[in-house]
Coordinates of C-alpha atoms and ligand atoms in Angstrom, one line a residue:
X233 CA 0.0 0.0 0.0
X234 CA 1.1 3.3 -1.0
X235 CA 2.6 5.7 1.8
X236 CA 1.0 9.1 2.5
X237 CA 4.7 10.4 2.0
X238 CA 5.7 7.8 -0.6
X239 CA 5.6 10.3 -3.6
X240 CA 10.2 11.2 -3.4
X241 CA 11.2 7.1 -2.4
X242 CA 12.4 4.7 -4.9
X243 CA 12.7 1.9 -2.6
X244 CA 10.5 0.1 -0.1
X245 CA 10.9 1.2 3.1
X246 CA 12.6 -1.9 5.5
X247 CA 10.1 -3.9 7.4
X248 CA 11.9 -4.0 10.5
X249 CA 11.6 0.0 10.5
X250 CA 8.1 -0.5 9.3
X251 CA 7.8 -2.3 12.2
X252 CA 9.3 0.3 14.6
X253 CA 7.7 2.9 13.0
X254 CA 4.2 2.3 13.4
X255 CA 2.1 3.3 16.2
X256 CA -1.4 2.2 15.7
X257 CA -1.3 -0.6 17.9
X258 CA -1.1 2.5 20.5
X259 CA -2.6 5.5 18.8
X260 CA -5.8 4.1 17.7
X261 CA -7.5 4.9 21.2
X262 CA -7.4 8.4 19.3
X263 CA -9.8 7.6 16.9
X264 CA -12.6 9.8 18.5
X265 CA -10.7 13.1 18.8
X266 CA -9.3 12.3 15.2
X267 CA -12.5 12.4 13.8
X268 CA -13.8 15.4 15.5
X269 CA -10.4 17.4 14.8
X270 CA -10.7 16.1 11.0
X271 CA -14.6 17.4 11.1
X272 CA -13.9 20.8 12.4
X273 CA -10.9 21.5 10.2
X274 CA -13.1 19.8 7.3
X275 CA -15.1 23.0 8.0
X276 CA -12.5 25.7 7.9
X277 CA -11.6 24.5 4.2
X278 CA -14.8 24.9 3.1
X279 CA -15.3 28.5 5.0
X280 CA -12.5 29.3 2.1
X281 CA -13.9 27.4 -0.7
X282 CA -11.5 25.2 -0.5
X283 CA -14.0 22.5 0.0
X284 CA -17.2 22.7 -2.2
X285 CA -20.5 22.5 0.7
X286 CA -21.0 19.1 -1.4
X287 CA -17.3 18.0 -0.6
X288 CA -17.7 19.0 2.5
X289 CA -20.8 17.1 3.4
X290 CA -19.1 13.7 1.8
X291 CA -16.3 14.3 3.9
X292 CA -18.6 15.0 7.3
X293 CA -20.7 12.0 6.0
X294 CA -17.7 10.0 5.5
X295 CA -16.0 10.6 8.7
X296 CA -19.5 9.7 10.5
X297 CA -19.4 6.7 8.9
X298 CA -16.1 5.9 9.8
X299 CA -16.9 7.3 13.4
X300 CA -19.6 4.5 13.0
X301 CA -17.3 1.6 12.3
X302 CA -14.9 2.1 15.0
X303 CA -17.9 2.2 17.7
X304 CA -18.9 -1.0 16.1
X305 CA -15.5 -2.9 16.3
X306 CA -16.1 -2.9 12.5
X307 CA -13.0 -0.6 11.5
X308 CA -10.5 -2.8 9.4
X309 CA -6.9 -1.8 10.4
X310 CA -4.6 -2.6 7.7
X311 CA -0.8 -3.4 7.7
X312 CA -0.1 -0.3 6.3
X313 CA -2.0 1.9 8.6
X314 CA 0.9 3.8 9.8
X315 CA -0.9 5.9 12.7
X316 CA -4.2 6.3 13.1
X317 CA -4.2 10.0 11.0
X318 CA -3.0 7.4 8.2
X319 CA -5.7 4.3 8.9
X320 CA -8.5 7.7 9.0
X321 CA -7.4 9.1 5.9
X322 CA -6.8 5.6 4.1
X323 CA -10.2 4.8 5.0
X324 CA -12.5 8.1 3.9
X325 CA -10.5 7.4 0.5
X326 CA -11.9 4.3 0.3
X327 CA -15.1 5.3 1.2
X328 CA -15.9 8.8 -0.4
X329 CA -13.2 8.5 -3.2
X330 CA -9.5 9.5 -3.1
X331 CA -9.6 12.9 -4.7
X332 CA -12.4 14.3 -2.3
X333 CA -10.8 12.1 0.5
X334 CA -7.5 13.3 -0.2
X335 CA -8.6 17.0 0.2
X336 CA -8.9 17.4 3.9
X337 CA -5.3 17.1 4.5
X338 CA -4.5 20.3 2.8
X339 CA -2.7 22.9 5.1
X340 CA -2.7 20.2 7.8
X341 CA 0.6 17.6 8.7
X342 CA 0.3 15.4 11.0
X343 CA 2.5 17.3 13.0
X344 CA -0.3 19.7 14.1
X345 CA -3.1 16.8 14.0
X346 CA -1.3 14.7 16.5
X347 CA -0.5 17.5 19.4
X348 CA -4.2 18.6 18.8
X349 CA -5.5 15.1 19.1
X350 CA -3.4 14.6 22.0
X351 CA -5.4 17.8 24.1
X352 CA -8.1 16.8 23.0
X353 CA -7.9 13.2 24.8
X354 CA -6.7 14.6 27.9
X355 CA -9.8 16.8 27.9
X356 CA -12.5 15.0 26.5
X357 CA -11.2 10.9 27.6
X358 CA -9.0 11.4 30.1
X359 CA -10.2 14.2 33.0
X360 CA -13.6 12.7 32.9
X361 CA -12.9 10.0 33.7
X362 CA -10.1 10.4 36.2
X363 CA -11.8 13.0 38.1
X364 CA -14.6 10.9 38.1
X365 CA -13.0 8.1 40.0
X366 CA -10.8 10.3 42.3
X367 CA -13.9 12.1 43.1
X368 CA -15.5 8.3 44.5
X369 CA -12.0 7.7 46.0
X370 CA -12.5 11.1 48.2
X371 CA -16.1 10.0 49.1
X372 CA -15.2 6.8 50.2
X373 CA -12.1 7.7 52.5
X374 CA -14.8 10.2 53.9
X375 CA -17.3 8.1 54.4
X376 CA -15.0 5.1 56.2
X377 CA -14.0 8.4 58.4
X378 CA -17.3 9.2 59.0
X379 CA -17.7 5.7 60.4
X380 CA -15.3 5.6 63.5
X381 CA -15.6 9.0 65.0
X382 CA -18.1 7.7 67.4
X383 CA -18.5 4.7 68.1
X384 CA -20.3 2.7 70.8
X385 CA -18.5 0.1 72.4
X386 CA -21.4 -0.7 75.5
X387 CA -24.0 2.0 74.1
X388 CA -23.1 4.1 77.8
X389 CA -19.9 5.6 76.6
X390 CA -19.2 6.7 72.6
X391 CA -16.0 7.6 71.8
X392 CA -14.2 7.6 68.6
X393 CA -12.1 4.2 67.4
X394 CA -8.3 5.5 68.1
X395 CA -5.3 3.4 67.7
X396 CA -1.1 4.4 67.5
X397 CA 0.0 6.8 65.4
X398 CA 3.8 6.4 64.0
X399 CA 6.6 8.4 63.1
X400 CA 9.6 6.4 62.0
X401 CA 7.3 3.5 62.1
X402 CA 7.7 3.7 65.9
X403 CA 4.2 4.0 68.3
X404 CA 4.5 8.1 68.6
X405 CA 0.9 9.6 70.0
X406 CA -2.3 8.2 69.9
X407 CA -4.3 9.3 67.2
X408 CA -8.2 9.0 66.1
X409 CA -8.4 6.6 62.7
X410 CA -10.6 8.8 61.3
X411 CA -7.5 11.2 61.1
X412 CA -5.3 8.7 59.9
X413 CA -8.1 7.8 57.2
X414 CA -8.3 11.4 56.3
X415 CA -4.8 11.6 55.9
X416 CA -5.2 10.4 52.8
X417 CA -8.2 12.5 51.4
X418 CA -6.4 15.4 51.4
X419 CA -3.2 14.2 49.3
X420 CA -5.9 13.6 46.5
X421 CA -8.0 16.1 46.8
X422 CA -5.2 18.1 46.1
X423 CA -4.4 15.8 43.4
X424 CA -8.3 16.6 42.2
X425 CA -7.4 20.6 42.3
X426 CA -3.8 20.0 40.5
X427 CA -5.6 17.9 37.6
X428 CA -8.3 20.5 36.7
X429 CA -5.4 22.9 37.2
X430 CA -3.3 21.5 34.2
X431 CA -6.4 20.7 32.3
X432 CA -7.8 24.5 32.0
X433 CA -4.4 26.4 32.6
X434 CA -4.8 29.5 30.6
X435 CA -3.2 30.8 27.9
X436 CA -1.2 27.5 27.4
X437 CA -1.4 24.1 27.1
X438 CA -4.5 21.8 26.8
X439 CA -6.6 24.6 26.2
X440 CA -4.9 25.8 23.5
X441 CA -5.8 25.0 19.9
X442 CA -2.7 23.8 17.9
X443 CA -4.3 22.1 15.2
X444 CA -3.2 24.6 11.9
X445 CA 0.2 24.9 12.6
X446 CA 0.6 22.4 10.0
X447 CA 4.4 20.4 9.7
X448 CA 6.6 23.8 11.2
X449 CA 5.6 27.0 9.3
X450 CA 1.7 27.5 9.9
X451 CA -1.1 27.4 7.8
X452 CA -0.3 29.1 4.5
X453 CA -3.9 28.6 3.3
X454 CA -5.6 32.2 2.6
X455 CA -8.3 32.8 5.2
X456 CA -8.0 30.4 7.2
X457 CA -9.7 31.2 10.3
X458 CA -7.7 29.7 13.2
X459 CA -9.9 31.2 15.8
X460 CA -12.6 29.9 14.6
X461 CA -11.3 26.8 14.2
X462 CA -10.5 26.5 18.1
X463 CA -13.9 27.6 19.0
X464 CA -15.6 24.9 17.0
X465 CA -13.5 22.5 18.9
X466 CA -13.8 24.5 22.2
X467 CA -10.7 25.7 22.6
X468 CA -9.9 29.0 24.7
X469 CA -6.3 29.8 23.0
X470 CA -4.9 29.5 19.8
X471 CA -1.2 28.6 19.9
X472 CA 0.9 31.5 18.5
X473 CA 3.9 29.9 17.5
X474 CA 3.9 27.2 15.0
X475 CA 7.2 25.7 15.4
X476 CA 6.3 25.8 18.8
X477 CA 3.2 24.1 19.2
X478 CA 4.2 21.1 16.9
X479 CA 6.4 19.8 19.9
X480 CA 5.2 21.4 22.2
X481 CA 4.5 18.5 25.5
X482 CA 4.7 20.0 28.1
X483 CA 1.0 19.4 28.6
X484 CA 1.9 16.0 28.8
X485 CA 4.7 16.3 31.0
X486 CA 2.4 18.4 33.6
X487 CA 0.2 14.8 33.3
X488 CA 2.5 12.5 33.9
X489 CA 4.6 14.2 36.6
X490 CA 0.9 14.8 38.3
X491 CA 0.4 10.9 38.2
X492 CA 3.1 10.2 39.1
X493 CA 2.2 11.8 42.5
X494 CA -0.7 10.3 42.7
X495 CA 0.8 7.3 42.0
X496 CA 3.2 7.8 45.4
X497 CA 0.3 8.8 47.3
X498 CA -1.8 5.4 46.2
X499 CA 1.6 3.5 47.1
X500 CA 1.9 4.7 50.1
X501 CA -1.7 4.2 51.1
X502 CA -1.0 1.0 49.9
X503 CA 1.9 0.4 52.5
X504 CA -0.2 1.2 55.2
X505 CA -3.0 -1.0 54.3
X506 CA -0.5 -4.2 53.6
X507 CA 1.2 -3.2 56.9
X508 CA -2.0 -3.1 59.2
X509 CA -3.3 -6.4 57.6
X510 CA -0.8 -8.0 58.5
X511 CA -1.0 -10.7 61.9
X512 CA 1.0 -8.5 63.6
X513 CA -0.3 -5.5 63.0
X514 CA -3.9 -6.7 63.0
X515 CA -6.0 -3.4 63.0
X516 CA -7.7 -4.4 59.4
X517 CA -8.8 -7.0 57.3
X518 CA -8.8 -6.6 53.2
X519 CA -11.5 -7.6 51.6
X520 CA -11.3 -11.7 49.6
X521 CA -12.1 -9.6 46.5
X522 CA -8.6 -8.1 46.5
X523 CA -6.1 -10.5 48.1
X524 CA -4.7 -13.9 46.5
X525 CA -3.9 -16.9 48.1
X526 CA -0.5 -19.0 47.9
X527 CA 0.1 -22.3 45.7
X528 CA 2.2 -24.0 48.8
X529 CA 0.7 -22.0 51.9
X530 CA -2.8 -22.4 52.3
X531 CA -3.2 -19.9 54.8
X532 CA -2.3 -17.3 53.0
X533 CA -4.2 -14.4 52.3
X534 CA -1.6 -11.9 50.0
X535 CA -2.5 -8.3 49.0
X536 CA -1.3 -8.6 45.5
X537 CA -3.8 -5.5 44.9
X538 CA -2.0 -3.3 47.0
X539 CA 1.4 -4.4 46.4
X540 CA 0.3 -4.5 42.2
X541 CA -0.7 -0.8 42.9
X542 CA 2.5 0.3 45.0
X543 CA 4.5 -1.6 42.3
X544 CA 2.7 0.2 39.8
X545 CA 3.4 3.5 40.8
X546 CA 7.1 3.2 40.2
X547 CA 6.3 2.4 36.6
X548 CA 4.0 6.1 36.5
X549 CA 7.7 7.8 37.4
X550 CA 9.7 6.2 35.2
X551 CA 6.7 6.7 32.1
X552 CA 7.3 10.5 33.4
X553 CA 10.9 10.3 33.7
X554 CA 11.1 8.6 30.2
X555 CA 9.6 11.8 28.7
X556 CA 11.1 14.1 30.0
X557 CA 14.2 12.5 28.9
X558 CA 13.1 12.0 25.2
X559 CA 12.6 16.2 25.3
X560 CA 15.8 16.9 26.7
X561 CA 18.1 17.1 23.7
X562 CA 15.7 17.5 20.9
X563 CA 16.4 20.1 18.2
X564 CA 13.3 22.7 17.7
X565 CA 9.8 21.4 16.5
X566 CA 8.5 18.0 15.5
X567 CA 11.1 14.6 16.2
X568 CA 10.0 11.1 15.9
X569 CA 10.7 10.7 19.3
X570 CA 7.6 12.3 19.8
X571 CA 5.9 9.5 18.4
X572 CA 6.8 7.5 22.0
X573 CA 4.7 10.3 24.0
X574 CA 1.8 8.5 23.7
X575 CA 2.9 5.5 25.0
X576 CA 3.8 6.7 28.2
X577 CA 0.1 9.1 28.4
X578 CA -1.6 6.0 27.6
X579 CA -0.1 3.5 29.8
X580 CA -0.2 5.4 32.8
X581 CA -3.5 7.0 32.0
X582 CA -4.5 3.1 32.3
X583 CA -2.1 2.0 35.5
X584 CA -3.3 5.2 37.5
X585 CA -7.2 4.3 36.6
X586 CA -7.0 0.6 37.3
X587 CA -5.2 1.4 40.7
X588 CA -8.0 3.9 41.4
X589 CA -10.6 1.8 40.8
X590 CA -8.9 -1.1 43.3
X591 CA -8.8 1.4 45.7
X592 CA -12.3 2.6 45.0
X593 CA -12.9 -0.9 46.1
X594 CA -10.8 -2.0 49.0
X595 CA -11.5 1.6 50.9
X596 CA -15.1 0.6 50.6
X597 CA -15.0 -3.0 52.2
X598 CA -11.8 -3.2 54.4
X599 CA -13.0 -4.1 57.7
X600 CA -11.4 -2.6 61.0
X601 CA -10.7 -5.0 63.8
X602 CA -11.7 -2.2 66.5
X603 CA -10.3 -4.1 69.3
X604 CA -7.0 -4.8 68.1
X605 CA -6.6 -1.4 67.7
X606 CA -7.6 -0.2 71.2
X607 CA -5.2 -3.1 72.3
X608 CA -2.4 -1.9 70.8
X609 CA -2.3 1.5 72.5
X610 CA 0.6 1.9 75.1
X611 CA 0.7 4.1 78.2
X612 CA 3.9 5.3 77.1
X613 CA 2.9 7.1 74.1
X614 CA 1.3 9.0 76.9
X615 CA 4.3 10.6 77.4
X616 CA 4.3 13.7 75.5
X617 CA 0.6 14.2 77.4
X618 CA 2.8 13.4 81.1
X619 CA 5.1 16.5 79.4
X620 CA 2.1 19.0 78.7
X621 CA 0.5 18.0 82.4
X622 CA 3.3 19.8 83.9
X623 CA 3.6 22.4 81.7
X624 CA 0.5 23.1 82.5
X625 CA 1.4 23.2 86.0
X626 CA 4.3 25.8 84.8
X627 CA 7.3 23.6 83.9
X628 CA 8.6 25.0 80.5
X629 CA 7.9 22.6 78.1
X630 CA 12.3 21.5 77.7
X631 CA 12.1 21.0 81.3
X632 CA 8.9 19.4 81.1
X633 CA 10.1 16.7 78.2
X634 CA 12.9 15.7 80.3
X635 CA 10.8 14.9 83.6
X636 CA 8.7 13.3 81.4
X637 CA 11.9 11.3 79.6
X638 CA 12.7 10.5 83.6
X639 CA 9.5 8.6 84.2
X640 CA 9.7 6.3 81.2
X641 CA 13.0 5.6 82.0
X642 CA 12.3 4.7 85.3
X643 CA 9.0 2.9 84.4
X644 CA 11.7 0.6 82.0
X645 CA 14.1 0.2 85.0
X646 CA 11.2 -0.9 86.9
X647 CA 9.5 -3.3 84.5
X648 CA 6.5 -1.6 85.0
X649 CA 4.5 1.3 83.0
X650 CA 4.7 5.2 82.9
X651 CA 1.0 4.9 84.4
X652 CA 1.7 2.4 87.1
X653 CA 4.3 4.1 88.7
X654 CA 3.1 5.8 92.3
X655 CA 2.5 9.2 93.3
X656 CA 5.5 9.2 95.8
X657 CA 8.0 8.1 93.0
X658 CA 6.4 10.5 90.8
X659 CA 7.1 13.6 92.8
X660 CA 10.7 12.1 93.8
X661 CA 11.3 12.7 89.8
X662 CA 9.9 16.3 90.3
X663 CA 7.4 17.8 93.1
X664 CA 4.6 19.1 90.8
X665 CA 2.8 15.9 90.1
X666 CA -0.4 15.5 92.4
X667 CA -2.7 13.3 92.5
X668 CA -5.1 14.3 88.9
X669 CA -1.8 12.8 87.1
X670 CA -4.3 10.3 87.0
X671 CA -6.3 11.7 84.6
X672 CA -3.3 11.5 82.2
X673 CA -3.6 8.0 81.9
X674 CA -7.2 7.9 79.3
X675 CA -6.3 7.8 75.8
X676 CA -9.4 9.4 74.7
X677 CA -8.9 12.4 76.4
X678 CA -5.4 12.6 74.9
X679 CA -6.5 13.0 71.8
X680 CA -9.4 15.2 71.9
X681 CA -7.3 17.7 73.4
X682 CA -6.0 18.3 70.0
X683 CA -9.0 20.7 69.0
X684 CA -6.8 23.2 66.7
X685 CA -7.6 23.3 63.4
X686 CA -5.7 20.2 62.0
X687 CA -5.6 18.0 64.8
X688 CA -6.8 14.6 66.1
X689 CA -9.5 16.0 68.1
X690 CA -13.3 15.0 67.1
X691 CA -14.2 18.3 66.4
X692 CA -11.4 18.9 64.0
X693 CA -12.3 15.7 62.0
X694 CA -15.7 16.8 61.9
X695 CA -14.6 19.9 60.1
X696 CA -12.6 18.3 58.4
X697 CA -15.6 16.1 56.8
X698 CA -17.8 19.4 56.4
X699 CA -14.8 21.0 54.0
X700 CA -14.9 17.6 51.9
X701 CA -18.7 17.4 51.7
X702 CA -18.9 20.9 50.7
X703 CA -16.4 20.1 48.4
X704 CA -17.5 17.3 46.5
X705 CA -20.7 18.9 46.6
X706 CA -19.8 21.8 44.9
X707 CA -18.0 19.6 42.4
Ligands
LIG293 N1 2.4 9.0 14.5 C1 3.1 10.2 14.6 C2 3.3 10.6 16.0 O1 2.6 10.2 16.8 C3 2.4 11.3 13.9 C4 3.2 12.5 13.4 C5 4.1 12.0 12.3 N2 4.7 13.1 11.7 C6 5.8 12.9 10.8 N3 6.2 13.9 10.3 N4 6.3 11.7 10.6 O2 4.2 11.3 16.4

């Protein structure tokens, strides 16, 4: 079959490189935003009579038709469907007749069609769809939040389900797990923000039109309305520099460096799920529908999910990194190294919404084991609370941290713990204990101290919940 650019070459071109050089086993997701760029541009040529209304209407008609057969699963690729501008083009020739067919290319390279299609599927495939699912994420950490701020152990007291929080992976302070949950709503809210962010930046970007830049030099054709062009495929911009917006990425860059955050903040979400499955952590059990079993260990239950998904986002750096690195060094507007760009979009467009989705799902059904989290609090992460007791009686706060350091060094010496030490040994560490050191010793009350905006405290994880609602209400 005859090449789009075959018109200067003697020779056949190797099929080894043939091989290397096509991309519509990846580029044919574009199909859609092909179409709709070829339909709109289709338009401009006959605004300038380059395109008879009659030509233009075979062309709309054939492009619907060919619209049609890739909806159906009916579109035919071919061997020497280079891309998918080629396998559209190669097709409407067939259909309305090559020298009508071959007229919508005029003014246009592929060089302009493929950046345009490119914002275009960010916009149109991609956004909706990952907004969509990190908006379900951010109502489902909520509502598992939402679940353990109060609950009733013996329907006389209601308290909210705390367990240890960790720095260094040591027990530090306890902590309520409705702020631990909520820890992670905020990373991807922000992740929510940052996406719409790149998606609508103004002047630049994905909201700019760069379809008519054609190959480097612009459109040359006489009239050609650019601006109307970018409305008709609601655009806000029209790129000003042609040389510039054929290789232009950096829209895609912004993508991929943004999932690959979200893809650290899934993995690390991850981690603490795997780590508080396990026996010895204990607080929560994963759901069957995400954990494997073991061919030699029947008892066994794995989180591949989570360990797929903190795997996963290592690949969503390197997919940025590899970008990034195929721009470095190349000389001004359109390289075929380009051509690898949407490789990396696509693959980690489809890693970061398959791990969504799992995590959709496990944040849903994971259950908490409620008393192995109570169990696992330790006086001594009491501690820092022993420290603010006495500041409160008027010991600076250094002074206070080291009587406090004192007492659960003695408590070690002892074998016993910081709150079964007595009152007399107390005071021989420092005079100002009394006897309401007792009221130290109640985990609840050391974590609803921390009302400030931020904290553990109830009320601050009720407000936290309000700004989310109100949030994904607005949304
Ligand atoms: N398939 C190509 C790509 O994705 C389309 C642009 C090809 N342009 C060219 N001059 N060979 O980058």
């Amino acid at each position: 079959m005859a090449k789009l650019w075959g018109g200067r070459f003697d020779d056949c071109i190797d099929p080894v490189l043939e091989k290397l050089n096509s991309s519509i086993n990846t580029d044919q997701r574009l199909w859609r935003v092909d179409i709709k760029g070829s339909k709109a541009y289709a338009k401009g040529l006959k605004d300038i009579n380059l395109l008879t209304q009659e030509e233009e209407n075979e062309i709309q008609k054939g492009l619907d038709n060919i619209y049609d057969e890739w909806e159906n699963e009916k579109f035919a690729i071919q061997l020497s469907d280079e891309d998918i501008h080629t396998a559209i083009e190669r097709r409407l020739k067939e259909m309305i007749g090559p020298e009508t067919g071959g007229k919508l290319h005029t003014g246009r390279s592929r060089n302009d069609q493929v950046s345009n299609d490119m914002r275009l599927y960010i916009r149109h495939e991609m956004y909706p769809k990952l907004s969509l699912i990190l908006s379900l994420l951010l109502q489902g950490l909520k509502n598992r939040a939402n679940q353990y701020i109060l609950i009733s152990k013996d329907e006389t007291t209601n308290k909210p389900l705390i367990f240890p929080g960790y720095t260094h992976l040591q027990r530090a302070q306890p902590v309520a797990f409705s702020h631990w949950i909520l820890s992670y709503a905020w990373p991807f809210k922000r992740d929510l923000d940052k996406l719409k962010y790149i998606v609508s930046q103004e002047p630049w970007g994905i909201s700019t039109l760069s379809l008519g830049s054609g190959a480097i030099a612009g459109n040359p054709l006489k009239g050609f309305d650019r601006i109307k062009l970018a409305k008709e495929l609601d655009f806000q911009h029209c790129s000003l520099n042609s040389m510039d917006a054929t290789s232009d990425r950096d829209f895609i860059m912004d993508i991929l460096y943004w999932a690959s955050i979200v893809g650290i903040h899934l993995s690390r979400l991850s981690e603490d799920l795997i780590l508080y499955s396990t026996k010895e952590f204990g607080y929560i059990i994963l759901p069957d529908k995400y954990t494997t079993g073991s061919s030699l260990m029947p008892q066994k239950k794995n989180p591949d999910s989570l360990e797929l998904i903190r795997g996963k986002s290592a690949i969503l750096i390197s997919n940025c990194n590899a970008l990034l690195v195929i721009l470095k060094g190349l000389p001004s507007t359109y390289n075929k190294d380009l051509q690898d760009d949407k490789r990396l979009l696509f693959d980690s467009f489809d890693i970061l919404l398959s791990s969504l989705k799992i995590m959709v799902g496990i944040i849903d059904a994971f259950e908490v084991n409620e008393d192995r989290c109570y169990n696992a609090l330790s006086p001594d992460m009491l501690a820092t609370d022993l420290a603010y007791y006495l500041v409160n009686k008027g010991l600076p706060f250094r002074d206070a941290h080291h009587v406090s350091g004192k007492v659960v060094n003695f408590a070690e010496k002892n074998l016993t713990t910081i709150d079964k030490i007595d009152l007399k040994d107390l005071k021989n560490i420092n005079p100002l204990f009394e006897k309401d050191v007792i009221n130290i010793w109640n985990y609840v009350n050391s974590v609803e101290q921390y009302k400030a905006i931020g904290g553990t405290g109830t009320s601050s994880i009720l407000s936290q919940i309000n700004v989310l609602d109100q949030y994904l209400i607005d949304k």
